[in-house]
Amino acid sequence: MFARAYSSAIRPIALGRRLLGLIDELNHQASIPQSYLINLHADDRQAFQDVEPYLVRELAEAVTQHAEQKGYKHDGPISVVLALSDTVTKGTFLIFPETAVTQASVLENSTQQPAQIIAATPQIVNTVLVLTTGERVLLDGETIKVGRQATCRVAFDDSNVSREHAQLRRGPDGWMILDLGSTNGTQINGIKISDEQLLVNGDEIAFGTSIARFEIS
């Protein structure tokens, strides 16, 4: 979550919660929309200007992970756009699915393109690995190594875990996991993986015989 003060009364977590609520409302469709427009008052829009690249990425990631968890289909990568609106009062916001008809005009009001931007990202949602000890390891940055080696971000004191066992990577649709040729393999929910896989909230990951749960909150 952003650890800074804003001149706006709107908090990123409020935007995230409303977005997730919106796609839950839209789940009756064959597929949920790919793009979402957040209308803001000029003062609120200005308050988010410095962190907008990170904000839209984290919101898009939160929607993507929620859709995967709920089984909602979408036809392509999720994107979020911040835009000015003369009809929204300061301290409030409106979120709409974005249509192709409105996309061009929205981008004229947005200082950033609606694409996932690779950067060190402040988090709207907490994404963690929960170990059997109860320790919660926050996933941040772009890549995280898991293994027995002490230099790994997530290190297991377990001879069944390879020195560099697996790697977690932040992809455009969320966190991915790849086994790094470990001796005993990596499993997701009891199934051994051979290729990079997208993680979904609640997945149980076995690194050899050491277990962790992937959790988004």
PDB file of C-alpha atoms in Angstrom, residues 21-157:
ATOM      1  CA  GLY A  21     -16.655  -4.919  -6.946  1.00  0.00           C
ATOM      2  CA  LEU A  22     -17.349  -3.737 -10.493  1.00  0.00           C
ATOM      3  CA  ILE A  23     -15.998  -6.839 -12.182  1.00  0.00           C
ATOM      4  CA  ASP A  24     -18.009  -8.975  -9.757  1.00  0.00           C
ATOM      5  CA  GLU A  25     -21.090  -7.090 -10.987  1.00  0.00           C
ATOM      6  CA  LEU A  26     -20.067  -7.707 -14.614  1.00  0.00           C
ATOM      7  CA  ASN A  27     -19.319 -11.423 -14.259  1.00  0.00           C
ATOM      8  CA  HIS A  28     -22.583 -12.404 -15.951  1.00  0.00           C
ATOM      9  CA  GLN A  29     -21.041 -11.427 -19.291  1.00  0.00           C
ATOM     10  CA  ALA A  30     -19.238 -13.942 -21.518  1.00  0.00           C
ATOM     11  CA  SER A  31     -16.030 -12.112 -20.639  1.00  0.00           C
ATOM     12  CA  ILE A  32     -15.325  -9.115 -18.428  1.00  0.00           C
ATOM     13  CA  PRO A  33     -14.105  -5.884 -20.091  1.00  0.00           C
ATOM     14  CA  GLN A  34     -10.367  -5.467 -20.617  1.00  0.00           C
ATOM     15  CA  SER A  35     -10.161  -1.727 -19.923  1.00  0.00           C
ATOM     16  CA  TYR A  36     -11.483   0.426 -17.064  1.00  0.00           C
ATOM     17  CA  LEU A  37     -11.823   4.201 -16.865  1.00  0.00           C
ATOM     18  CA  ILE A  38     -11.523   5.984 -13.523  1.00  0.00           C
ATOM     19  CA  ASN A  39     -13.027   9.484 -13.685  1.00  0.00           C
ATOM     20  CA  LEU A  40     -11.499  11.937 -11.209  1.00  0.00           C
ATOM     21  CA  HIS A  41     -11.815  15.594 -10.318  1.00  0.00           C
ATOM     22  CA  ALA A  42      -8.841  17.662 -11.557  1.00  0.00           C
ATOM     23  CA  ASP A  43      -7.418  18.088  -8.029  1.00  0.00           C
ATOM     24  CA  ASP A  44      -7.578  14.355  -7.307  1.00  0.00           C
ATOM     25  CA  ARG A  45      -6.111  13.565 -10.717  1.00  0.00           C
ATOM     26  CA  GLN A  46      -3.192  15.871  -9.947  1.00  0.00           C
ATOM     27  CA  ALA A  47      -2.623  14.226  -6.554  1.00  0.00           C
ATOM     28  CA  PHE A  48      -1.929  10.883  -8.238  1.00  0.00           C
ATOM     29  CA  GLN A  49       0.214  12.234 -11.066  1.00  0.00           C
ATOM     30  CA  ASP A  50       3.605  11.284  -9.604  1.00  0.00           C
ATOM     31  CA  VAL A  51       2.611   7.679  -8.892  1.00  0.00           C
ATOM     32  CA  GLU A  52       0.233   7.090 -11.785  1.00  0.00           C
ATOM     33  CA  PRO A  53       2.399   4.529 -13.645  1.00  0.00           C
ATOM     34  CA  TYR A  54       2.597   2.392 -10.511  1.00  0.00           C
ATOM     35  CA  LEU A  55      -1.016   2.938  -9.549  1.00  0.00           C
ATOM     36  CA  VAL A  56      -2.543   1.849 -12.870  1.00  0.00           C
ATOM     37  CA  ARG A  57      -0.294  -1.188 -12.994  1.00  0.00           C
ATOM     38  CA  GLU A  58      -1.201  -2.337  -9.490  1.00  0.00           C
ATOM     39  CA  LEU A  59      -4.903  -1.791 -10.145  1.00  0.00           C
ATOM     40  CA  ALA A  60      -4.667  -3.786 -13.389  1.00  0.00           C
ATOM     41  CA  GLU A  61      -2.798  -6.564 -11.561  1.00  0.00           C
ATOM     42  CA  ALA A  62      -5.394  -6.650  -8.782  1.00  0.00           C
ATOM     43  CA  VAL A  63      -8.224  -6.998 -11.328  1.00  0.00           C
ATOM     44  CA  THR A  64      -6.351  -9.708 -13.248  1.00  0.00           C
ATOM     45  CA  GLN A  65      -5.639 -11.760 -10.128  1.00  0.00           C
ATOM     46  CA  HIS A  66      -9.230 -11.394  -8.913  1.00  0.00           C
ATOM     47  CA  ALA A  67     -10.548 -12.504 -12.298  1.00  0.00           C
ATOM     48  CA  GLU A  68      -8.253 -15.555 -12.267  1.00  0.00           C
ATOM     49  CA  GLN A  69      -9.347 -16.457  -8.753  1.00  0.00           C
ATOM     50  CA  LYS A  70     -13.039 -16.141  -9.597  1.00  0.00           C
ATOM     51  CA  GLY A  71     -12.755 -17.777 -13.012  1.00  0.00           C
ATOM     52  CA  TYR A  72     -13.851 -14.676 -14.939  1.00  0.00           C
ATOM     53  CA  LYS A  73     -12.757 -14.754 -18.577  1.00  0.00           C
ATOM     54  CA  HIS A  74     -11.194 -11.749 -20.312  1.00  0.00           C
ATOM     55  CA  ASP A  75     -10.030 -11.469 -23.903  1.00  0.00           C
ATOM     56  CA  GLY A  76      -6.698  -9.757 -23.289  1.00  0.00           C
ATOM     57  CA  PRO A  77      -4.509  -7.947 -20.739  1.00  0.00           C
ATOM     58  CA  ILE A  78      -6.393  -5.761 -18.264  1.00  0.00           C
ATOM     59  CA  SER A  79      -5.664  -2.014 -18.330  1.00  0.00           C
ATOM     60  CA  VAL A  80      -6.744   0.917 -16.171  1.00  0.00           C
ATOM     61  CA  VAL A  81      -6.786   4.594 -17.189  1.00  0.00           C
ATOM     62  CA  LEU A  82      -7.103   7.685 -15.005  1.00  0.00           C
ATOM     63  CA  ALA A  83      -9.012  10.555 -16.610  1.00  0.00           C
ATOM     64  CA  LEU A  84     -10.360  13.999 -15.804  1.00  0.00           C
ATOM     65  CA  SER A  85     -14.080  14.567 -15.449  1.00  0.00           C
ATOM     66  CA  ASP A  86     -16.029  17.807 -15.073  1.00  0.00           C
ATOM     67  CA  THR A  87     -18.952  15.933 -13.523  1.00  0.00           C
ATOM     68  CA  VAL A  88     -17.108  14.324 -10.603  1.00  0.00           C
ATOM     69  CA  THR A  89     -16.759  16.274  -7.363  1.00  0.00           C
ATOM     70  CA  LYS A  90     -13.477  16.459  -5.452  1.00  0.00           C
ATOM     71  CA  GLY A  91     -12.913  13.459  -3.191  1.00  0.00           C
ATOM     72  CA  THR A  92     -15.164  11.150  -5.232  1.00  0.00           C
ATOM     73  CA  PHE A  93     -14.632   8.998  -8.312  1.00  0.00           C
ATOM     74  CA  LEU A  94     -16.568   7.000 -10.886  1.00  0.00           C
ATOM     75  CA  ILE A  95     -15.353   3.809 -12.584  1.00  0.00           C
ATOM     76  CA  PHE A  96     -16.705   2.548 -15.899  1.00  0.00           C
ATOM     77  CA  PRO A  97     -15.722  -0.244 -18.284  1.00  0.00           C
ATOM     78  CA  GLU A  98     -13.944   1.488 -21.136  1.00  0.00           C
ATOM     79  CA  THR A  99     -15.236   0.959 -24.680  1.00  0.00           C
ATOM     80  CA  ALA A 100     -13.320   1.263 -27.906  1.00  0.00           C
ATOM     81  CA  VAL A 101     -15.415   4.333 -28.758  1.00  0.00           C
ATOM     82  CA  THR A 102     -14.229   6.251 -25.683  1.00  0.00           C
ATOM     83  CA  GLN A 103     -10.649   5.007 -25.581  1.00  0.00           C
ATOM     84  CA  ALA A 104      -9.113   7.660 -27.838  1.00  0.00           C
ATOM     85  CA  SER A 105     -10.690  10.559 -25.949  1.00  0.00           C
ATOM     86  CA  VAL A 106      -9.713   9.074 -22.598  1.00  0.00           C
ATOM     87  CA  LEU A 107      -6.068   8.857 -23.576  1.00  0.00           C
ATOM     88  CA  GLU A 108      -6.066  12.549 -24.419  1.00  0.00           C
ATOM     89  CA  ASN A 109      -6.820  13.216 -20.742  1.00  0.00           C
ATOM     90  CA  SER A 110      -4.316  10.697 -19.434  1.00  0.00           C
ATOM     91  CA  THR A 111      -0.600  11.369 -18.994  1.00  0.00           C
ATOM     92  CA  GLN A 112       0.177   7.649 -19.163  1.00  0.00           C
ATOM     93  CA  GLN A 113      -0.645   4.896 -21.621  1.00  0.00           C
ATOM     94  CA  PRO A 114      -2.923   2.135 -20.261  1.00  0.00           C
ATOM     95  CA  ALA A 115      -0.199  -0.470 -20.241  1.00  0.00           C
ATOM     96  CA  GLN A 116       1.518  -2.394 -17.526  1.00  0.00           C
ATOM     97  CA  ILE A 117       4.727  -0.480 -16.715  1.00  0.00           C
ATOM     98  CA  ILE A 118       7.657  -2.450 -15.346  1.00  0.00           C
ATOM     99  CA  ALA A 119       9.010  -0.609 -12.302  1.00  0.00           C
ATOM    100  CA  ALA A 120       9.605  -0.992  -8.587  1.00  0.00           C
ATOM    101  CA  THR A 121       5.988  -0.815  -7.574  1.00  0.00           C
ATOM    102  CA  PRO A 122       4.280   0.413  -4.398  1.00  0.00           C
ATOM    103  CA  GLN A 123       1.530  -2.087  -3.671  1.00  0.00           C
ATOM    104  CA  ILE A 124      -2.213  -1.532  -3.696  1.00  0.00           C
ATOM    105  CA  VAL A 125      -2.722  -5.113  -2.526  1.00  0.00           C
ATOM    106  CA  ASN A 126      -0.449  -7.263  -0.404  1.00  0.00           C
ATOM    107  CA  THR A 127       0.927 -10.298  -2.238  1.00  0.00           C
ATOM    108  CA  VAL A 128       2.748 -12.707   0.053  1.00  0.00           C
ATOM    109  CA  LEU A 129       4.107 -16.209   0.462  1.00  0.00           C
ATOM    110  CA  VAL A 130       2.828 -17.679   3.727  1.00  0.00           C
ATOM    111  CA  LEU A 131       5.259 -20.242   5.115  1.00  0.00           C
ATOM    112  CA  THR A 132       4.313 -23.154   7.382  1.00  0.00           C
ATOM    113  CA  THR A 133       5.992 -21.295  10.255  1.00  0.00           C
ATOM    114  CA  GLY A 134       3.406 -18.524   9.846  1.00  0.00           C
ATOM    115  CA  GLU A 135       5.970 -16.116   8.399  1.00  0.00           C
ATOM    116  CA  ARG A 136       4.550 -13.927   5.639  1.00  0.00           C
ATOM    117  CA  VAL A 137       7.078 -12.931   2.965  1.00  0.00           C
ATOM    118  CA  LEU A 138       5.958  -9.853   1.040  1.00  0.00           C
ATOM    119  CA  LEU A 139       6.462 -10.148  -2.710  1.00  0.00           C
ATOM    120  CA  ASP A 140       7.808  -6.908  -4.121  1.00  0.00           C
ATOM    121  CA  GLY A 141      10.214  -5.839  -6.829  1.00  0.00           C
ATOM    122  CA  GLU A 142      10.277  -7.779 -10.097  1.00  0.00           C
ATOM    123  CA  THR A 143      11.890 -11.162  -9.349  1.00  0.00           C
ATOM    124  CA  ILE A 144      12.345 -13.264  -6.215  1.00  0.00           C
ATOM    125  CA  LYS A 145      14.524 -16.363  -5.845  1.00  0.00           C
ATOM    126  CA  VAL A 146      13.463 -19.288  -3.665  1.00  0.00           C
ATOM    127  CA  GLY A 147      15.922 -21.927  -2.503  1.00  0.00           C
ATOM    128  CA  ARG A 148      18.222 -23.297   0.183  1.00  0.00           C
ATOM    129  CA  GLN A 149      20.927 -20.719  -0.448  1.00  0.00           C
ATOM    130  CA  ALA A 150      20.964 -17.942   2.138  1.00  0.00           C
ATOM    131  CA  THR A 151      21.084 -15.266  -0.572  1.00  0.00           C
ATOM    132  CA  CYS A 152      17.636 -16.291  -1.832  1.00  0.00           C
ATOM    133  CA  ARG A 153      14.837 -13.945  -0.788  1.00  0.00           C
ATOM    134  CA  VAL A 154      12.872 -16.974   0.446  1.00  0.00           C
ATOM    135  CA  ALA A 155      15.372 -19.417   1.961  1.00  0.00           C
ATOM    136  CA  PHE A 156      14.452 -22.875   3.308  1.00  0.00           C
ATOM    137  CA  ASP A 157      16.758 -24.836   5.619  1.00  0.00           C
TER     138      ASP A 157
END
